[in-house]
PDB file of C-alpha atoms in Angstrom:
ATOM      1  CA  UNK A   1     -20.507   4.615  10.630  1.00  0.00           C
ATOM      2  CA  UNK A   2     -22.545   1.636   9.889  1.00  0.00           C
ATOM      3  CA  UNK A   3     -22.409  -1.830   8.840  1.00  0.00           C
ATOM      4  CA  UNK A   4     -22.836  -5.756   8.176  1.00  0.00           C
ATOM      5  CA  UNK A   5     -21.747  -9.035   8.166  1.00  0.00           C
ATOM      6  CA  UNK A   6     -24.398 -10.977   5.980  1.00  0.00           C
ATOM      7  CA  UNK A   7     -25.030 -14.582   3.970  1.00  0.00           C
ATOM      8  CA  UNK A   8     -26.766 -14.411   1.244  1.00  0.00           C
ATOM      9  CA  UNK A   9     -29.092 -16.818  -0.853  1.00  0.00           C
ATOM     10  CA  UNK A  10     -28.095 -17.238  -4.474  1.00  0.00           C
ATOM     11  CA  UNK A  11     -30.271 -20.244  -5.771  1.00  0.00           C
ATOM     12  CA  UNK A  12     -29.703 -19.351  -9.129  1.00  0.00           C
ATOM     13  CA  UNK A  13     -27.387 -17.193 -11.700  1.00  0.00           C
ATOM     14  CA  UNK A  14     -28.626 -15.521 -15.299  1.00  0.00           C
ATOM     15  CA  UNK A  15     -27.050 -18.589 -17.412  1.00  0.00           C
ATOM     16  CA  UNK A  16     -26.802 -15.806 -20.187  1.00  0.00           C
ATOM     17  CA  UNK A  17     -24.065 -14.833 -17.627  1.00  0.00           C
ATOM     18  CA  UNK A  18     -22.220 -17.824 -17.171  1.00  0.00           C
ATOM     19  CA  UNK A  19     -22.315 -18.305 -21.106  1.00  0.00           C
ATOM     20  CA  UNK A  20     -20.572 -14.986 -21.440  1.00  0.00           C
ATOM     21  CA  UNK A  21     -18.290 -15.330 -19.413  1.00  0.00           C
ATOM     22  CA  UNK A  22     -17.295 -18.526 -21.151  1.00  0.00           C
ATOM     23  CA  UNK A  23     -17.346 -16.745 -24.351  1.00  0.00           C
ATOM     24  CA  UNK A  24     -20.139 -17.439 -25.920  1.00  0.00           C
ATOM     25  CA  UNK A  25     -21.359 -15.698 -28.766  1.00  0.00           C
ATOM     26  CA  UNK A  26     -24.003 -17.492 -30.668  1.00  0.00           C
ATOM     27  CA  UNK A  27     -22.573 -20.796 -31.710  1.00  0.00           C
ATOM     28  CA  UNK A  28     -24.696 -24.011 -31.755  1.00  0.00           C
ATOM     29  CA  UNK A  29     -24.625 -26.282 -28.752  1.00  0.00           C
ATOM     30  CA  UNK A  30     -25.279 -30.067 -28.616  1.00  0.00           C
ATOM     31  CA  UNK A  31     -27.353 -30.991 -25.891  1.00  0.00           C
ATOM     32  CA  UNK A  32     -25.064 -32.788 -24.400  1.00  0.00           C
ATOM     33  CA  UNK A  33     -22.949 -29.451 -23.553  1.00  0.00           C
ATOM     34  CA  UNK A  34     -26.361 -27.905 -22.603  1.00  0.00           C
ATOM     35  CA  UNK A  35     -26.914 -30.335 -20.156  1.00  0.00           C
ATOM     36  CA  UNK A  36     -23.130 -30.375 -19.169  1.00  0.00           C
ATOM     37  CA  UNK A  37     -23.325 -26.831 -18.612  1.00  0.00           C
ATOM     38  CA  UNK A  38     -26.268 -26.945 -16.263  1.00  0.00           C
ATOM     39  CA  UNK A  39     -25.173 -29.469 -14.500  1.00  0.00           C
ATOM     40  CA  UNK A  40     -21.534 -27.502 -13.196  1.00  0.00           C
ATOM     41  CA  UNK A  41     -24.032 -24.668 -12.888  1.00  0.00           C
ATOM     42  CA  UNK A  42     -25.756 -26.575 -10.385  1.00  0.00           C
ATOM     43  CA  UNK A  43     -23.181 -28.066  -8.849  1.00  0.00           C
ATOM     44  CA  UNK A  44     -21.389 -24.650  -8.421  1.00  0.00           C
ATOM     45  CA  UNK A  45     -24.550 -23.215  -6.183  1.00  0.00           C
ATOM     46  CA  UNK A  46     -24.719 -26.368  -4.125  1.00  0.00           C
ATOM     47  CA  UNK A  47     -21.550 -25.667  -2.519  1.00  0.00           C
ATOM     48  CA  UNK A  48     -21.352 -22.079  -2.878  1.00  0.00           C
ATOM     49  CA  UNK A  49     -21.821 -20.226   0.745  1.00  0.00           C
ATOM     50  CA  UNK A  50     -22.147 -16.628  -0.138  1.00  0.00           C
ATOM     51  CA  UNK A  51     -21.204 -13.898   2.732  1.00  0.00           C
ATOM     52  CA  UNK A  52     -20.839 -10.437   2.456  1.00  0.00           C
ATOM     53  CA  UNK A  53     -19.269  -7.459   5.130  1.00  0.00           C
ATOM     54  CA  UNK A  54     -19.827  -3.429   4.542  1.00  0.00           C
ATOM     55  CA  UNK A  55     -19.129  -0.731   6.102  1.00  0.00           C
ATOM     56  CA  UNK A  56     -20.080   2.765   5.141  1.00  0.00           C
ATOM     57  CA  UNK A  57     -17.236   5.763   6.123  1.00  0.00           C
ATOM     58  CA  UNK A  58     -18.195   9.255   6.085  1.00  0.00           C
ATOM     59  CA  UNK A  59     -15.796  11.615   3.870  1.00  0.00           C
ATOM     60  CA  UNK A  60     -13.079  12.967   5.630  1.00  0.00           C
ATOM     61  CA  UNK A  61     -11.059  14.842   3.119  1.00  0.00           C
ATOM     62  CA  UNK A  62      -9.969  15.551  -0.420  1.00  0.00           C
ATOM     63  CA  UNK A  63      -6.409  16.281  -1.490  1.00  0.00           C
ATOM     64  CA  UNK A  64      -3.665  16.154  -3.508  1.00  0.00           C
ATOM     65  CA  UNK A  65      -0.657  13.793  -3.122  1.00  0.00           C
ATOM     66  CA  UNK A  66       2.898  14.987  -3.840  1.00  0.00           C
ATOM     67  CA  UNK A  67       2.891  12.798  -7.203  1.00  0.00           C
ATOM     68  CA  UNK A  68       0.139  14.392  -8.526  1.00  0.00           C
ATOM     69  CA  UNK A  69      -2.438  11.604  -7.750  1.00  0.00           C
ATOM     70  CA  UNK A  70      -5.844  12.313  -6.045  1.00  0.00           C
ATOM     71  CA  UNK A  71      -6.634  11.259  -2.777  1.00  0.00           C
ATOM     72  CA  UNK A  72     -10.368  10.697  -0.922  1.00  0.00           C
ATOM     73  CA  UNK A  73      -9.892   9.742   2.602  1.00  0.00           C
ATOM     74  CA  UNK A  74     -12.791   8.219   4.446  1.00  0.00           C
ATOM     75  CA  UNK A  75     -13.292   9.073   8.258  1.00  0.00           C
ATOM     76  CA  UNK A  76     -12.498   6.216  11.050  1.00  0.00           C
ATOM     77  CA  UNK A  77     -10.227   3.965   8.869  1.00  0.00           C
ATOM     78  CA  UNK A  78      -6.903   3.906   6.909  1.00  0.00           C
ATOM     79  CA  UNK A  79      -8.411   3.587   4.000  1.00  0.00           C
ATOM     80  CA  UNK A  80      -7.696   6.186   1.105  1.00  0.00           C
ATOM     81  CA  UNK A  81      -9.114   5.759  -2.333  1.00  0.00           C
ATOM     82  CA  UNK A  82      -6.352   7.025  -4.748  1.00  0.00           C
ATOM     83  CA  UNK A  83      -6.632   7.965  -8.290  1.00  0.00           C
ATOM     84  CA  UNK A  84      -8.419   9.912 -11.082  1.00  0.00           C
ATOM     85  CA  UNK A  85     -10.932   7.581 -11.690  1.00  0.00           C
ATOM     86  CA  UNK A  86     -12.333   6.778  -8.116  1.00  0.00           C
ATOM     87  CA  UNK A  87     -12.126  10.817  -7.646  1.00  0.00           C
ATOM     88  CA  UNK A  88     -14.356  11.106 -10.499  1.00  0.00           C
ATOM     89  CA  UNK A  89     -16.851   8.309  -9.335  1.00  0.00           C
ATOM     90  CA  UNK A  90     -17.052   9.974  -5.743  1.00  0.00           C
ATOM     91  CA  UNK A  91     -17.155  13.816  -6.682  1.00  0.00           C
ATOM     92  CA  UNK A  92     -19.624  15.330  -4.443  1.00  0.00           C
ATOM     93  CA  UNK A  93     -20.001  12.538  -2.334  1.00  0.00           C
ATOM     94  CA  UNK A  94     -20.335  12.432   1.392  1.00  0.00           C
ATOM     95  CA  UNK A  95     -20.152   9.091   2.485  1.00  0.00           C
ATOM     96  CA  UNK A  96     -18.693   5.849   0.790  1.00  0.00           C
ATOM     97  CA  UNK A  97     -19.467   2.238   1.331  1.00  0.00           C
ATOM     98  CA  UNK A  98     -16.741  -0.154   1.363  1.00  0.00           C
ATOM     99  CA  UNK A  99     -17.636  -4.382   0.961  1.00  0.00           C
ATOM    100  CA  UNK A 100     -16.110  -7.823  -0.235  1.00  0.00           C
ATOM    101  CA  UNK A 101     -18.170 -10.502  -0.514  1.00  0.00           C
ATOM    102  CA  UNK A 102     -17.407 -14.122  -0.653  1.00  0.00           C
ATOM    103  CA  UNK A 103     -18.366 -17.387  -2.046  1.00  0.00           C
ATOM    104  CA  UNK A 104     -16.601 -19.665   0.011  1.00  0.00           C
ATOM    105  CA  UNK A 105     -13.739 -21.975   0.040  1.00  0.00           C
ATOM    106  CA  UNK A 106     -15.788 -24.716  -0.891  1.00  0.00           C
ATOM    107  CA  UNK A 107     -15.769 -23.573  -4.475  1.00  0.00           C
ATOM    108  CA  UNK A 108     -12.241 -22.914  -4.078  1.00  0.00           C
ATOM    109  CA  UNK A 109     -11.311 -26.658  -3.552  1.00  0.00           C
ATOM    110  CA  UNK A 110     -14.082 -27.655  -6.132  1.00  0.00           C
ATOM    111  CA  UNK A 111     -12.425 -25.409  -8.669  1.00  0.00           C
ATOM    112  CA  UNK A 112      -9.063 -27.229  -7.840  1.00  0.00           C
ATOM    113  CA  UNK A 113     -10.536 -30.780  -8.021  1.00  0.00           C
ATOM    114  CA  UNK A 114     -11.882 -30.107 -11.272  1.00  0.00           C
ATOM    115  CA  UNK A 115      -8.216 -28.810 -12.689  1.00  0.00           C
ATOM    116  CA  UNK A 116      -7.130 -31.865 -11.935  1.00  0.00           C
ATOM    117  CA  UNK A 117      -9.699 -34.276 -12.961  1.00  0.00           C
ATOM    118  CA  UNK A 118     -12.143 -32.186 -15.618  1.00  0.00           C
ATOM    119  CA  UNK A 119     -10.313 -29.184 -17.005  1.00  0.00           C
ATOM    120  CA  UNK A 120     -13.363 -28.297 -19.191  1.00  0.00           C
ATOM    121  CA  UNK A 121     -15.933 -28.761 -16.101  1.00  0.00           C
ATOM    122  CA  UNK A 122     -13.615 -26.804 -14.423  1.00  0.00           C
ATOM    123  CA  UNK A 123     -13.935 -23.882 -17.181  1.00  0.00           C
ATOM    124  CA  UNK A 124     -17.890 -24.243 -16.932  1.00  0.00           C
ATOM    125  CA  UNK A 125     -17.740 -24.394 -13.074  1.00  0.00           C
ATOM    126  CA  UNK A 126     -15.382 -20.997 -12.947  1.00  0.00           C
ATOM    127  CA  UNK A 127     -17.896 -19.367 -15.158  1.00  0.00           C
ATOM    128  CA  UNK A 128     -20.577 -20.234 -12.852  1.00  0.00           C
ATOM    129  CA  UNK A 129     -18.754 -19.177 -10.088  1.00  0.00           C
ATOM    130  CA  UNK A 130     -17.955 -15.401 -11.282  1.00  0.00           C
ATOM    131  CA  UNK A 131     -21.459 -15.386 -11.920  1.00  0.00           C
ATOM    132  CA  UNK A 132     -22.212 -16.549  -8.342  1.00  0.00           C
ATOM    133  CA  UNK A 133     -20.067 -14.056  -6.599  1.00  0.00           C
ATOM    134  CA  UNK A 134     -21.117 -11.023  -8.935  1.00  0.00           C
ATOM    135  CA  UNK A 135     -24.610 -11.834  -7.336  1.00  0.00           C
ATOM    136  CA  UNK A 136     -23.591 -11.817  -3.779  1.00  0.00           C
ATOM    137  CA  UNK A 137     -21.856  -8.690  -4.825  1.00  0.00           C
ATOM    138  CA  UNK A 138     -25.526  -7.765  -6.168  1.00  0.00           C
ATOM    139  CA  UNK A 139     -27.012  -8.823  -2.542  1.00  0.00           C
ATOM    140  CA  UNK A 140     -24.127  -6.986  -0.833  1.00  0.00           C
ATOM    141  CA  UNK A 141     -24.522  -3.923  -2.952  1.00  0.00           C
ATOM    142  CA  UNK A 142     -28.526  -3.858  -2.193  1.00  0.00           C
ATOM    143  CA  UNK A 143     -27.709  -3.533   1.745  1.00  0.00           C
ATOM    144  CA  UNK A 144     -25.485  -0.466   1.379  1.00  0.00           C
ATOM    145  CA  UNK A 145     -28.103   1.117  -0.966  1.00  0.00           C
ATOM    146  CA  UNK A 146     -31.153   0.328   1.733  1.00  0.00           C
ATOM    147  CA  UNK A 147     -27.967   2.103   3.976  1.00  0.00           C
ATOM    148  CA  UNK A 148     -27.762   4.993   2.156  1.00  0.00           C
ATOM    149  CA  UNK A 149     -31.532   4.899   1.643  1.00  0.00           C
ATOM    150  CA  UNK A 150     -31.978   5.686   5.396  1.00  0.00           C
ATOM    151  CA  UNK A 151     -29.775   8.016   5.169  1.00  0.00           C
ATOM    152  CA  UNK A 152     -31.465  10.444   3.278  1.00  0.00           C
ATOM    153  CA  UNK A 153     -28.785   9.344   0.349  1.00  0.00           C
ATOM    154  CA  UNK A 154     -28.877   8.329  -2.950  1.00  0.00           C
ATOM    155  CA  UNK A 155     -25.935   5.368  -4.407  1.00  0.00           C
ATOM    156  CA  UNK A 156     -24.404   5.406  -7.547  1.00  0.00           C
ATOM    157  CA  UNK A 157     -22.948   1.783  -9.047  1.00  0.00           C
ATOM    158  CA  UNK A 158     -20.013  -0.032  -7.078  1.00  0.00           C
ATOM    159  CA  UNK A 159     -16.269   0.398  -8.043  1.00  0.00           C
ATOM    160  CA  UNK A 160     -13.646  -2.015  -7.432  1.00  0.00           C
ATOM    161  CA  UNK A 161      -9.433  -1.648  -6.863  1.00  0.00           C
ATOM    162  CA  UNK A 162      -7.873  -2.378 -10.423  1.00  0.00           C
ATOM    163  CA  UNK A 163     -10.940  -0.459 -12.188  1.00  0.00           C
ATOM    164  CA  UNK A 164      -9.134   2.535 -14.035  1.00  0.00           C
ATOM    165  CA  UNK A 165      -6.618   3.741 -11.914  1.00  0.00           C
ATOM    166  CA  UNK A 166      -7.788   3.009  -8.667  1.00  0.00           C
ATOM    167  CA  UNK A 167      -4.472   0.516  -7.522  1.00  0.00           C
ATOM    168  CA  UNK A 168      -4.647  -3.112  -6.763  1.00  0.00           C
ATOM    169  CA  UNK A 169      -2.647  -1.885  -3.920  1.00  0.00           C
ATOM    170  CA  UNK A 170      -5.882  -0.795  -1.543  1.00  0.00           C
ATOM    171  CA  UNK A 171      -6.943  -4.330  -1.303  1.00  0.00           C
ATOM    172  CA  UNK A 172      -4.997  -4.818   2.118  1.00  0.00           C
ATOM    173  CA  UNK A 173      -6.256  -1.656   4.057  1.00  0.00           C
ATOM    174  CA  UNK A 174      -9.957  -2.098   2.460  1.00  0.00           C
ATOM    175  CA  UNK A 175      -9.625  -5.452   3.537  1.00  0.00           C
ATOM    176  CA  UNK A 176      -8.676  -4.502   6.983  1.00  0.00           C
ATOM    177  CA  UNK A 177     -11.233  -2.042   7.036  1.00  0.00           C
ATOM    178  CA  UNK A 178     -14.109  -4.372   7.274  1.00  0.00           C
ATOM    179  CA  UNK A 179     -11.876  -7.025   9.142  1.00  0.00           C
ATOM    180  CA  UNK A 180     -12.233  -9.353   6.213  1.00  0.00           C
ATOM    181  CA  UNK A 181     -10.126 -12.036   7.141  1.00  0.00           C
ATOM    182  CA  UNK A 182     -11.532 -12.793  10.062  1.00  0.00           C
ATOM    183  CA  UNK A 183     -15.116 -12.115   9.186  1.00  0.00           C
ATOM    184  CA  UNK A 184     -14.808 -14.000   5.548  1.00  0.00           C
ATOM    185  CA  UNK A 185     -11.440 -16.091   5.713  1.00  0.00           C
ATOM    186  CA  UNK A 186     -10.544 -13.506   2.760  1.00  0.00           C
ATOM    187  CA  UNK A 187      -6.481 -13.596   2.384  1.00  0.00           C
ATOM    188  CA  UNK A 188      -4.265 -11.526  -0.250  1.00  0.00           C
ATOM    189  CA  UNK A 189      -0.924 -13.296  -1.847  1.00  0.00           C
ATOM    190  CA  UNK A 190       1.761 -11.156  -1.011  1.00  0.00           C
ATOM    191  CA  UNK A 191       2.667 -10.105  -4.542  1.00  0.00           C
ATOM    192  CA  UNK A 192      -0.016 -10.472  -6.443  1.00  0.00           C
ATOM    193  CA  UNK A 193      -2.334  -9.294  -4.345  1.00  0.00           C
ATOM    194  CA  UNK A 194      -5.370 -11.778  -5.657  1.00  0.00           C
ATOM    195  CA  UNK A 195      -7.933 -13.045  -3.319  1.00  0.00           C
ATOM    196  CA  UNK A 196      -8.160 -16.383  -1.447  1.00  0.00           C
ATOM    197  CA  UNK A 197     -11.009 -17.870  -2.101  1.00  0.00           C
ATOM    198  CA  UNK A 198     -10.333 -16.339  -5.737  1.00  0.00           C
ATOM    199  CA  UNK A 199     -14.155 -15.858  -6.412  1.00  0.00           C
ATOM    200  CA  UNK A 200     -14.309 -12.821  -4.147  1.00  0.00           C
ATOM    201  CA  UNK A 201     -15.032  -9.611  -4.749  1.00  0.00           C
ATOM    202  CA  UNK A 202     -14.208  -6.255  -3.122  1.00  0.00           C
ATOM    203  CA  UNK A 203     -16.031  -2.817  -4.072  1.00  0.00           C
ATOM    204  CA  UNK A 204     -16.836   0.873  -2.880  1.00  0.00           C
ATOM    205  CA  UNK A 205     -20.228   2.893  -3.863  1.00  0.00           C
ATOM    206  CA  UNK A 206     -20.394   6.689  -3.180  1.00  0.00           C
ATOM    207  CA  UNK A 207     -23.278   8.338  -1.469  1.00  0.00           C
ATOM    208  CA  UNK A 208     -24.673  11.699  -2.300  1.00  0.00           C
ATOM    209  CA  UNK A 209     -27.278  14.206  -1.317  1.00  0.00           C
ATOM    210  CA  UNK A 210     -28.439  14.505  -4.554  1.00  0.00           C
ATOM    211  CA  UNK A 211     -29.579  11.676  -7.149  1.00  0.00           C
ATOM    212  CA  UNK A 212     -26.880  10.687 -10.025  1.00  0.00           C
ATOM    213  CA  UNK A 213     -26.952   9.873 -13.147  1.00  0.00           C
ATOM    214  CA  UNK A 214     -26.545   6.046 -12.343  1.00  0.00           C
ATOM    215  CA  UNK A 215     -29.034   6.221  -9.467  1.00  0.00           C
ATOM    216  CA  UNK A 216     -31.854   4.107 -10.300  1.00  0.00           C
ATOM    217  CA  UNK A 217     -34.755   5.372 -11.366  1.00  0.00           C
ATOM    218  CA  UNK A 218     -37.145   2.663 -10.408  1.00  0.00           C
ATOM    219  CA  UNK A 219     -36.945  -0.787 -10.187  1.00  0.00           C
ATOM    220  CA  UNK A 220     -36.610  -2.343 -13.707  1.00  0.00           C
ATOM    221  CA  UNK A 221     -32.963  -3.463 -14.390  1.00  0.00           C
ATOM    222  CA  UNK A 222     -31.683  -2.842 -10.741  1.00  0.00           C
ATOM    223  CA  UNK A 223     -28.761  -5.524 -10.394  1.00  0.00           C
ATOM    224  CA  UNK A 224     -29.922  -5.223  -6.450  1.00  0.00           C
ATOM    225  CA  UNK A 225     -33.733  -5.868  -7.109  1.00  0.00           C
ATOM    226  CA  UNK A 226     -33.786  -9.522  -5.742  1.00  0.00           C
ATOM    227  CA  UNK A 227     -32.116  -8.493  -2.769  1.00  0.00           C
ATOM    228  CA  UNK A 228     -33.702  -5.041  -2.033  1.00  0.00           C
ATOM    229  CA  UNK A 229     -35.869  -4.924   1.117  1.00  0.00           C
ATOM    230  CA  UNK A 230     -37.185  -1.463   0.837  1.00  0.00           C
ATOM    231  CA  UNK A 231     -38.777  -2.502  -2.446  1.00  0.00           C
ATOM    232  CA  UNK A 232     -40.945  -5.521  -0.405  1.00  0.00           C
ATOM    233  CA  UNK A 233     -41.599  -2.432   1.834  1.00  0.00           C
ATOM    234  CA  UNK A 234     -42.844  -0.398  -1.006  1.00  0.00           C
ATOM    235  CA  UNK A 235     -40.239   1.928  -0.410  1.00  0.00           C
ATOM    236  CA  UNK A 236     -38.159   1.847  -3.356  1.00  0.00           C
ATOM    237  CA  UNK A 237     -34.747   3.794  -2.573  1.00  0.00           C
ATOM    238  CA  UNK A 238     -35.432   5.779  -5.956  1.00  0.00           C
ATOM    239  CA  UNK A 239     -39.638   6.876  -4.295  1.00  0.00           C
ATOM    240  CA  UNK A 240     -38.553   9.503  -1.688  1.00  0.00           C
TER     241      UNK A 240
END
């Protein structure tokens, strides 16, 4: 068992990104809402801290429940990854990495301000932030590949509770798996179950002997390639 706690530099986000995930789909833009736009953008990474822990678990086991449902259970933890479609996305793994990343409760309180004083800065500045934290998810992502990469292992692509079937309801034992709250200030609302800060993210990636269909085949289009440290190394985890 292996892991991290890391920060991460995001000094900029694909603004295609941020535009999508306001919505946009081609329509003309002044330049005042250009320059409005880049602006929250900017704001959002000067106050954005990005962190990151991971852990990677070896497989324990594989069963069946007594409703039917799935089960892969991870050695050294609580955690157990229930459901069809995690089963699927781990079949024939032999390891998993587990992370949640952070951007920090500094765009938390921004995000509040802004509700209150600038709801549509606050729309721009959200869509900057899930950009933001989808990137530290990127950076956090790269470190269990370079993992896995030592390992003799190749990744597939990282798969998050509430994705198919895989319940909102591992979020407190993943959570506690990687000592999150202490280690990020992550908290879960009792109901709910959403993150505090809300731009967080929380994920699992299998590891396999063998390469899979979503392992990368070089370097082009890697979501990880900023981050990736074997690639500086010339040792690309897709060159073995």
């Amino acid at each position: 068992m292996s892991g991290g706690l890391e920060c991460y530099e995001v000094s900029s986000v694909d603004r295609a990104e941020v535009l999508r995930y306001l919505g946009y789909s081609g329509q003309p833009m002044t330049q005042e809402l250009e320059a409005r736009i880049d602006g929250e953008v900017a704001r959002c990474l000067s106050v954005c801290q990005p962190r990151g822990v991971w852990r990677t678990f070896e497989v324990a086991g594989r069963e069946v429940r007594e409703d039917g449902a799935p089960v892969v259970r991870l050695g050294g933890t609580a955690l157990e990854l229930v459901g069809s479609s995690i089963q699927k996305h781990l079949e024939g793994a032999v390891a998993v990495g587990v992370m949640a990343v952070t951007v920090g409760m500094g765009v938390e309180r921004e995000l509040r301000r802004l509700s209150l004083t600038d709801p549509v800065a606050q729309v721009v500045f959200d869509a900057a932030a899930t950009t933001a934290v989808e990137r530290a998810a990127d950076a956090c992502e790269a470190s269990l590949v370079a993992d896995a990469r030592e390992r003799g292992l190749y990744t597939n692509f990282r798969f998050s509770p509430g994705y198919g079937d895989l319940p909102m309801e591992t979020q407190p034992t993943l959570l506690a798996a990687l000592d999150a709250q202490r280690r990020l200030g992550i908290t879960l609302a009792p109901k709910s179950l959403l993150m505090t800060p809300t731009k967080s993210v929380t994920a699992v990636v299998g590891m396999f002997g063998e390469p899979q269909a979503s392992s990368h085949a070089s370097c082009a289009g890697c979501l990880c390639r900023d981050f990736c440290r074997m690639r500086g190394a010339g040792t690309p985890c897709w060159k073995r």
